[in-house]
Short mmCIF file of N, CA and C in Angstrom, two decimals:
data_model
loop_
_atom_site.label_atom_id
_atom_site.label_comp_id
_atom_site.label_asym_id
_atom_site.label_seq_id
_atom_site.Cartn_x
_atom_site.Cartn_y
_atom_site.Cartn_z
N MET T 1 98.24 94.48 123.77
CA MET T 1 98.78 93.72 122.67
C MET T 1 99.73 94.60 121.87
N ARG T 2 100.74 94.02 121.34
CA ARG T 2 101.72 94.77 120.58
C ARG T 2 101.17 95.16 119.21
N GLU T 3 101.74 96.21 118.66
CA GLU T 3 101.38 96.62 117.31
C GLU T 3 101.99 95.64 116.31
N SER T 4 101.39 95.53 115.15
CA SER T 4 101.88 94.58 114.16
C SER T 4 102.80 95.23 113.14
N ASN T 5 103.32 96.40 113.42
CA ASN T 5 104.13 97.08 112.42
C ASN T 5 105.62 96.86 112.64
N PHE T 6 106.01 95.70 113.12
CA PHE T 6 107.42 95.35 113.20
C PHE T 6 107.90 95.01 111.80
N SER T 7 109.00 95.56 111.39
CA SER T 7 109.57 95.15 110.11
C SER T 7 110.61 94.07 110.37
N PHE T 8 110.79 93.21 109.42
CA PHE T 8 111.73 92.10 109.58
C PHE T 8 112.54 91.97 108.30
N PRO T 9 113.62 92.76 108.17
CA PRO T 9 114.39 92.75 106.92
C PRO T 9 115.06 91.41 106.60
N ALA T 10 115.36 90.61 107.61
CA ALA T 10 116.03 89.33 107.34
C ALA T 10 115.16 88.41 106.49
N GLN T 11 113.85 88.47 106.68
CA GLN T 11 112.93 87.66 105.87
C GLN T 11 112.31 88.45 104.74
N ASN T 12 112.68 89.74 104.61
CA ASN T 12 112.11 90.62 103.60
C ASN T 12 110.60 90.73 103.76
N ARG T 13 110.16 90.95 105.00
CA ARG T 13 108.74 91.06 105.30
C ARG T 13 108.47 92.33 106.09
N ALA T 14 107.25 92.79 106.00
CA ALA T 14 106.86 93.99 106.72
C ALA T 14 106.43 93.67 108.15
N CYS T 15 106.24 92.41 108.45
CA CYS T 15 105.78 91.99 109.77
C CYS T 15 106.56 90.76 110.19
N VAL T 16 106.77 90.60 111.48
CA VAL T 16 107.49 89.43 111.98
C VAL T 16 106.59 88.20 111.81
N CYS T 17 107.13 87.15 111.21
CA CYS T 17 106.39 85.90 111.02
C CYS T 17 107.24 84.73 111.49
N ILE T 18 106.57 83.70 111.93
CA ILE T 18 107.25 82.46 112.32
C ILE T 18 107.39 81.61 111.06
N THR T 19 108.57 81.05 110.88
CA THR T 19 108.79 80.13 109.76
C THR T 19 109.17 78.77 110.33
N SER T 20 109.41 77.81 109.45
CA SER T 20 109.77 76.48 109.92
C SER T 20 111.17 76.45 110.50
N GLN T 21 111.97 77.51 110.29
CA GLN T 21 113.32 77.56 110.86
C GLN T 21 113.45 78.57 111.99
N LEU T 22 112.47 79.46 112.17
CA LEU T 22 112.60 80.58 113.10
C LEU T 22 111.35 80.73 113.94
N TYR T 23 111.53 80.79 115.27
CA TYR T 23 110.42 81.07 116.17
C TYR T 23 110.64 82.42 116.81
N ASP T 24 109.65 83.30 116.74
CA ASP T 24 109.71 84.61 117.37
C ASP T 24 108.36 84.86 118.02
N ARG T 25 108.35 85.09 119.32
CA ARG T 25 107.10 85.26 120.07
C ARG T 25 106.30 86.46 119.59
N ARG T 26 106.96 87.49 119.08
CA ARG T 26 106.26 88.69 118.63
C ARG T 26 105.28 88.40 117.50
N ALA T 27 105.51 87.34 116.75
CA ALA T 27 104.64 87.02 115.62
C ALA T 27 103.25 86.60 116.08
N LEU T 28 103.11 86.09 117.28
CA LEU T 28 101.80 85.69 117.77
C LEU T 28 100.96 86.87 118.25
N ASP T 29 101.60 88.01 118.50
CA ASP T 29 100.89 89.17 119.00
C ASP T 29 100.41 90.11 117.91
N THR T 30 100.58 89.75 116.68
CA THR T 30 100.17 90.63 115.59
C THR T 30 98.65 90.71 115.51
N THR T 31 98.16 91.85 115.06
CA THR T 31 96.72 92.03 114.90
C THR T 31 96.28 91.82 113.46
N SER T 32 97.23 91.70 112.55
CA SER T 32 96.90 91.48 111.13
C SER T 32 96.60 90.00 110.91
N PRO T 33 95.50 89.69 110.23
CA PRO T 33 95.11 88.28 110.08
C PRO T 33 96.03 87.45 109.19
N LEU T 34 96.56 88.04 108.12
CA LEU T 34 97.37 87.24 107.19
C LEU T 34 98.71 86.81 107.78
N PRO T 35 99.50 87.70 108.41
CA PRO T 35 100.74 87.22 109.04
C PRO T 35 100.49 86.25 110.17
N LEU T 36 99.38 86.44 110.90
CA LEU T 36 99.06 85.50 111.98
C LEU T 36 98.73 84.12 111.42
N LEU T 37 98.02 84.07 110.30
CA LEU T 37 97.70 82.80 109.66
C LEU T 37 98.98 82.10 109.19
N ASN T 38 99.90 82.84 108.60
CA ASN T 38 101.17 82.26 108.16
C ASN T 38 101.97 81.72 109.35
N SER T 39 102.02 82.51 110.42
CA SER T 39 102.78 82.09 111.60
C SER T 39 102.17 80.85 112.24
N LEU T 40 100.84 80.81 112.33
CA LEU T 40 100.19 79.63 112.93
C LEU T 40 100.39 78.38 112.09
N THR T 41 100.42 78.54 110.77
CA THR T 41 100.66 77.39 109.89
C THR T 41 102.04 76.80 110.16
N HIS T 42 103.04 77.64 110.24
CA HIS T 42 104.39 77.15 110.51
C HIS T 42 104.53 76.64 111.95
N LEU T 43 103.83 77.29 112.86
CA LEU T 43 103.95 76.88 114.26
C LEU T 43 103.29 75.52 114.51
N THR T 44 102.27 75.19 113.76
CA THR T 44 101.67 73.87 113.87
C THR T 44 102.68 72.79 113.51
N TYR T 45 103.45 73.03 112.48
CA TYR T 45 104.52 72.09 112.11
C TYR T 45 105.59 72.03 113.19
N LEU T 46 105.99 73.19 113.70
CA LEU T 46 107.04 73.22 114.72
C LEU T 46 106.63 72.51 116.00
N THR T 47 105.36 72.68 116.42
CA THR T 47 104.93 72.01 117.66
C THR T 47 104.84 70.50 117.49
N SER T 48 104.66 70.03 116.26
CA SER T 48 104.59 68.58 116.07
C SER T 48 105.97 67.95 115.99
N THR T 49 106.99 68.73 115.63
CA THR T 49 108.31 68.13 115.43
C THR T 49 109.35 68.48 116.48
N SER T 50 109.18 69.59 117.20
CA SER T 50 110.24 70.06 118.08
C SER T 50 109.80 70.14 119.55
N PRO T 51 110.37 69.30 120.41
CA PRO T 51 110.05 69.42 121.84
C PRO T 51 110.55 70.74 122.43
N ARG T 52 111.61 71.28 121.87
CA ARG T 52 112.15 72.56 122.38
C ARG T 52 111.16 73.69 122.13
N ILE T 53 110.53 73.73 120.97
CA ILE T 53 109.54 74.77 120.67
C ILE T 53 108.33 74.61 121.59
N ARG T 54 107.91 73.39 121.86
CA ARG T 54 106.78 73.17 122.77
C ARG T 54 107.12 73.70 124.17
N GLU T 55 108.34 73.47 124.60
CA GLU T 55 108.76 73.95 125.92
C GLU T 55 108.82 75.48 125.94
N ILE T 56 109.34 76.08 124.89
CA ILE T 56 109.44 77.54 124.83
C ILE T 56 108.04 78.16 124.83
N LEU T 57 107.11 77.56 124.10
CA LEU T 57 105.75 78.09 124.05
C LEU T 57 105.08 78.08 125.42
N THR T 58 105.36 77.07 126.23
CA THR T 58 104.74 77.03 127.55
C THR T 58 105.39 78.03 128.50
N CYS T 59 106.65 78.42 128.25
CA CYS T 59 107.36 79.34 129.15
C CYS T 59 107.18 80.80 128.78
N ASP T 60 107.05 81.13 127.50
CA ASP T 60 107.06 82.54 127.11
C ASP T 60 105.69 83.16 126.89
N GLY T 61 104.62 82.44 127.19
CA GLY T 61 103.29 83.01 127.05
C GLY T 61 102.61 82.69 125.73
N GLY T 62 103.23 81.87 124.90
CA GLY T 62 102.62 81.49 123.64
C GLY T 62 101.37 80.65 123.82
N LEU T 63 101.39 79.80 124.83
CA LEU T 63 100.23 78.95 125.11
C LEU T 63 99.03 79.81 125.52
N GLU T 64 99.28 80.84 126.32
CA GLU T 64 98.21 81.75 126.72
C GLU T 64 97.63 82.49 125.52
N ARG T 65 98.48 82.84 124.56
CA ARG T 65 98.01 83.51 123.35
C ARG T 65 97.13 82.57 122.53
N PHE T 66 97.50 81.29 122.47
CA PHE T 66 96.65 80.31 121.80
C PHE T 66 95.28 80.23 122.46
N VAL T 67 95.27 80.20 123.78
CA VAL T 67 94.01 80.11 124.51
C VAL T 67 93.15 81.35 124.25
N ARG T 68 93.78 82.53 124.17
CA ARG T 68 93.03 83.75 123.84
C ARG T 68 92.45 83.68 122.44
N LEU T 69 93.20 83.14 121.48
CA LEU T 69 92.68 82.98 120.12
C LEU T 69 91.47 82.05 120.12
N LEU T 70 91.55 80.96 120.86
CA LEU T 70 90.44 80.01 120.93
C LEU T 70 89.24 80.63 121.63
N ARG T 71 89.50 81.35 122.72
CA ARG T 71 88.41 81.95 123.49
C ARG T 71 87.68 83.02 122.69
N ASP T 72 88.41 83.79 121.90
CA ASP T 72 87.78 84.85 121.11
C ASP T 72 86.89 84.29 120.01
N PHE T 73 87.21 83.13 119.50
CA PHE T 73 86.44 82.56 118.40
C PHE T 73 85.23 81.77 118.87
N CYS T 74 85.34 81.06 119.98
CA CYS T 74 84.31 80.10 120.38
C CYS T 74 82.93 80.69 120.65
N PRO T 75 82.76 81.75 121.45
CA PRO T 75 81.40 82.19 121.74
C PRO T 75 80.65 82.67 120.51
N SER T 76 81.34 83.39 119.64
CA SER T 76 80.68 83.86 118.43
C SER T 76 81.71 84.03 117.33
N PRO T 77 81.70 83.16 116.32
CA PRO T 77 82.63 83.32 115.21
C PRO T 77 82.39 84.66 114.51
N PRO T 78 83.44 85.36 114.14
CA PRO T 78 83.25 86.67 113.51
C PRO T 78 82.58 86.55 112.15
N PRO T 79 81.86 87.60 111.75
CA PRO T 79 81.23 87.57 110.43
C PRO T 79 82.28 87.66 109.33
N PRO T 80 81.90 87.34 108.10
CA PRO T 80 82.87 87.42 107.01
C PRO T 80 83.40 88.84 106.87
N GLU T 81 84.69 88.93 106.61
CA GLU T 81 85.33 90.24 106.45
C GLU T 81 85.38 90.62 104.99
N ASN T 82 85.53 91.88 104.77
CA ASN T 82 85.77 92.38 103.44
C ASN T 82 87.15 91.87 103.01
N PRO T 83 87.31 91.26 101.85
CA PRO T 83 88.62 90.73 101.45
C PRO T 83 89.74 91.76 101.48
N SER T 84 89.41 93.01 101.22
CA SER T 84 90.46 94.03 101.26
C SER T 84 90.94 94.28 102.68
N ALA T 85 90.11 93.99 103.68
CA ALA T 85 90.52 94.18 105.07
C ALA T 85 91.52 93.11 105.49
N ILE T 86 91.44 91.92 104.90
CA ILE T 86 92.35 90.84 105.26
C ILE T 86 93.78 91.21 104.88
N TYR T 87 93.93 91.83 103.73
CA TYR T 87 95.27 92.19 103.26
C TYR T 87 95.64 93.63 103.64
N ASP T 88 94.88 94.24 104.54
CA ASP T 88 95.10 95.60 105.01
C ASP T 88 95.12 96.60 103.87
N LEU T 89 94.20 96.45 102.92
CA LEU T 89 94.10 97.37 101.80
C LEU T 89 93.00 98.40 101.99
N SER T 90 92.17 98.24 103.01
CA SER T 90 91.09 99.19 103.24
C SER T 90 91.63 100.43 103.92
N PRO T 91 90.95 101.55 103.76
CA PRO T 91 91.43 102.78 104.39
C PRO T 91 91.42 102.63 105.91
N PRO T 92 92.38 103.26 106.60
CA PRO T 92 92.48 103.07 108.05
C PRO T 92 91.29 103.62 108.82
N GLY T 93 90.58 104.59 108.29
CA GLY T 93 89.46 105.18 109.02
C GLY T 93 88.15 104.44 108.84
N LEU T 94 88.16 103.34 108.10
CA LEU T 94 86.93 102.59 107.83
C LEU T 94 86.42 101.95 109.11
N PRO T 95 85.23 102.32 109.56
CA PRO T 95 84.73 101.73 110.82
C PRO T 95 84.30 100.28 110.61
N ARG T 96 84.62 99.46 111.57
CA ARG T 96 84.20 98.06 111.53
C ARG T 96 83.13 97.85 112.58
N PRO T 97 81.95 97.38 112.17
CA PRO T 97 80.89 97.18 113.16
C PRO T 97 81.25 96.02 114.09
N SER T 98 80.88 96.17 115.34
CA SER T 98 81.14 95.09 116.29
C SER T 98 80.11 93.99 116.10
N PRO T 99 80.54 92.73 116.06
CA PRO T 99 79.60 91.63 115.81
C PRO T 99 78.74 91.35 117.03
N THR T 100 77.51 90.95 116.76
CA THR T 100 76.64 90.53 117.85
C THR T 100 76.90 89.05 118.10
N PRO T 101 77.00 88.63 119.37
CA PRO T 101 77.30 87.22 119.66
C PRO T 101 76.17 86.29 119.22
N THR T 102 76.50 85.32 118.39
CA THR T 102 75.58 84.27 117.98
C THR T 102 76.31 82.94 118.05
N LEU T 103 75.61 81.90 118.44
CA LEU T 103 76.26 80.62 118.65
C LEU T 103 76.59 79.90 117.35
N ASN T 104 75.63 79.77 116.45
CA ASN T 104 75.87 79.10 115.17
C ASN T 104 75.44 80.02 114.03
N PRO T 105 76.29 80.96 113.62
CA PRO T 105 75.89 81.86 112.54
C PRO T 105 75.86 81.14 111.20
N LYS T 106 75.05 81.67 110.28
CA LYS T 106 74.96 81.07 108.96
C LYS T 106 76.21 81.33 108.14
N SER T 107 76.85 82.49 108.34
CA SER T 107 78.10 82.78 107.65
C SER T 107 79.10 83.30 108.67
N PHE T 108 80.36 82.96 108.46
CA PHE T 108 81.40 83.38 109.37
C PHE T 108 82.70 83.54 108.60
N ASP T 109 83.67 84.15 109.24
CA ASP T 109 84.96 84.42 108.62
C ASP T 109 85.77 83.13 108.52
N ARG T 110 86.05 82.69 107.32
CA ARG T 110 86.78 81.43 107.14
C ARG T 110 88.25 81.55 107.54
N HIS T 111 88.82 82.74 107.41
CA HIS T 111 90.20 82.93 107.87
C HIS T 111 90.27 82.78 109.39
N ALA T 112 89.27 83.31 110.09
CA ALA T 112 89.23 83.17 111.55
C ALA T 112 89.04 81.71 111.93
N ALA T 113 88.23 80.98 111.16
CA ALA T 113 88.04 79.55 111.45
C ALA T 113 89.33 78.77 111.22
N CYS T 114 90.09 79.15 110.21
CA CYS T 114 91.37 78.49 109.97
C CYS T 114 92.37 78.81 111.08
N ARG T 115 92.39 80.07 111.54
CA ARG T 115 93.26 80.43 112.66
C ARG T 115 92.87 79.66 113.91
N PHE T 116 91.57 79.50 114.15
CA PHE T 116 91.09 78.72 115.29
C PHE T 116 91.56 77.28 115.18
N SER T 117 91.43 76.69 114.01
CA SER T 117 91.81 75.30 113.81
C SER T 117 93.31 75.10 114.03
N LEU T 118 94.13 76.00 113.50
CA LEU T 118 95.58 75.88 113.67
C LEU T 118 96.00 76.08 115.12
N ALA T 119 95.37 77.03 115.81
CA ALA T 119 95.69 77.24 117.22
C ALA T 119 95.28 76.03 118.05
N LEU T 120 94.12 75.44 117.73
CA LEU T 120 93.67 74.25 118.46
C LEU T 120 94.61 73.07 118.22
N GLN T 121 95.06 72.89 116.99
CA GLN T 121 96.01 71.80 116.70
C GLN T 121 97.30 71.97 117.49
N SER T 122 97.78 73.21 117.58
CA SER T 122 99.02 73.46 118.32
C SER T 122 98.84 73.19 119.81
N VAL T 123 97.70 73.62 120.37
CA VAL T 123 97.44 73.39 121.80
C VAL T 123 97.33 71.90 122.08
N VAL T 124 96.68 71.15 121.20
CA VAL T 124 96.54 69.71 121.39
C VAL T 124 97.90 69.03 121.32
N LYS T 125 98.74 69.46 120.38
CA LYS T 125 100.07 68.85 120.26
C LYS T 125 100.92 69.17 121.47
N ILE T 126 100.81 70.38 122.00
CA ILE T 126 101.55 70.71 123.21
C ILE T 126 101.04 69.89 124.39
N GLY T 127 99.74 69.72 124.47
CA GLY T 127 99.16 68.97 125.59
C GLY T 127 99.44 67.48 125.52
N LEU T 128 99.39 66.90 124.33
CA LEU T 128 99.57 65.45 124.21
C LEU T 128 101.05 65.03 124.20
N GLN T 129 101.85 65.75 123.43
CA GLN T 129 103.25 65.36 123.32
C GLN T 129 104.09 65.96 124.42
N GLY T 130 103.65 67.11 124.96
CA GLY T 130 104.34 67.71 126.08
C GLY T 130 105.78 68.04 125.80
N SER T 131 106.52 68.25 126.87
CA SER T 131 107.95 68.55 126.71
C SER T 131 108.74 67.79 127.77
#
């Protein structure tokens, strides 16, 4: 997976993000949760309105990235994260414990659930509306 430290001066952002006017495949490969959430939000709109974006997603590997996002969430939703980790404010050496797989945990990461929901909506729109 690519690193998420691409800078994007045209949008005045530290990371490449998808907007309602711009599609960039690199934005789906980011490991940071907040830019990925922003990109998925805009991409859900783009997949519902643009047949060209749906076609590009099936050709450039975007659909496979959606499936990986769905697959990573389904067996065991991640536990809630420290809010400072979402915005990358925690120190880089802070160890993150690996979650134990559980089917229906009592608490889970709501940002991850939102990313799952947006990725699922995009996959459904690509599958139903096609290109």
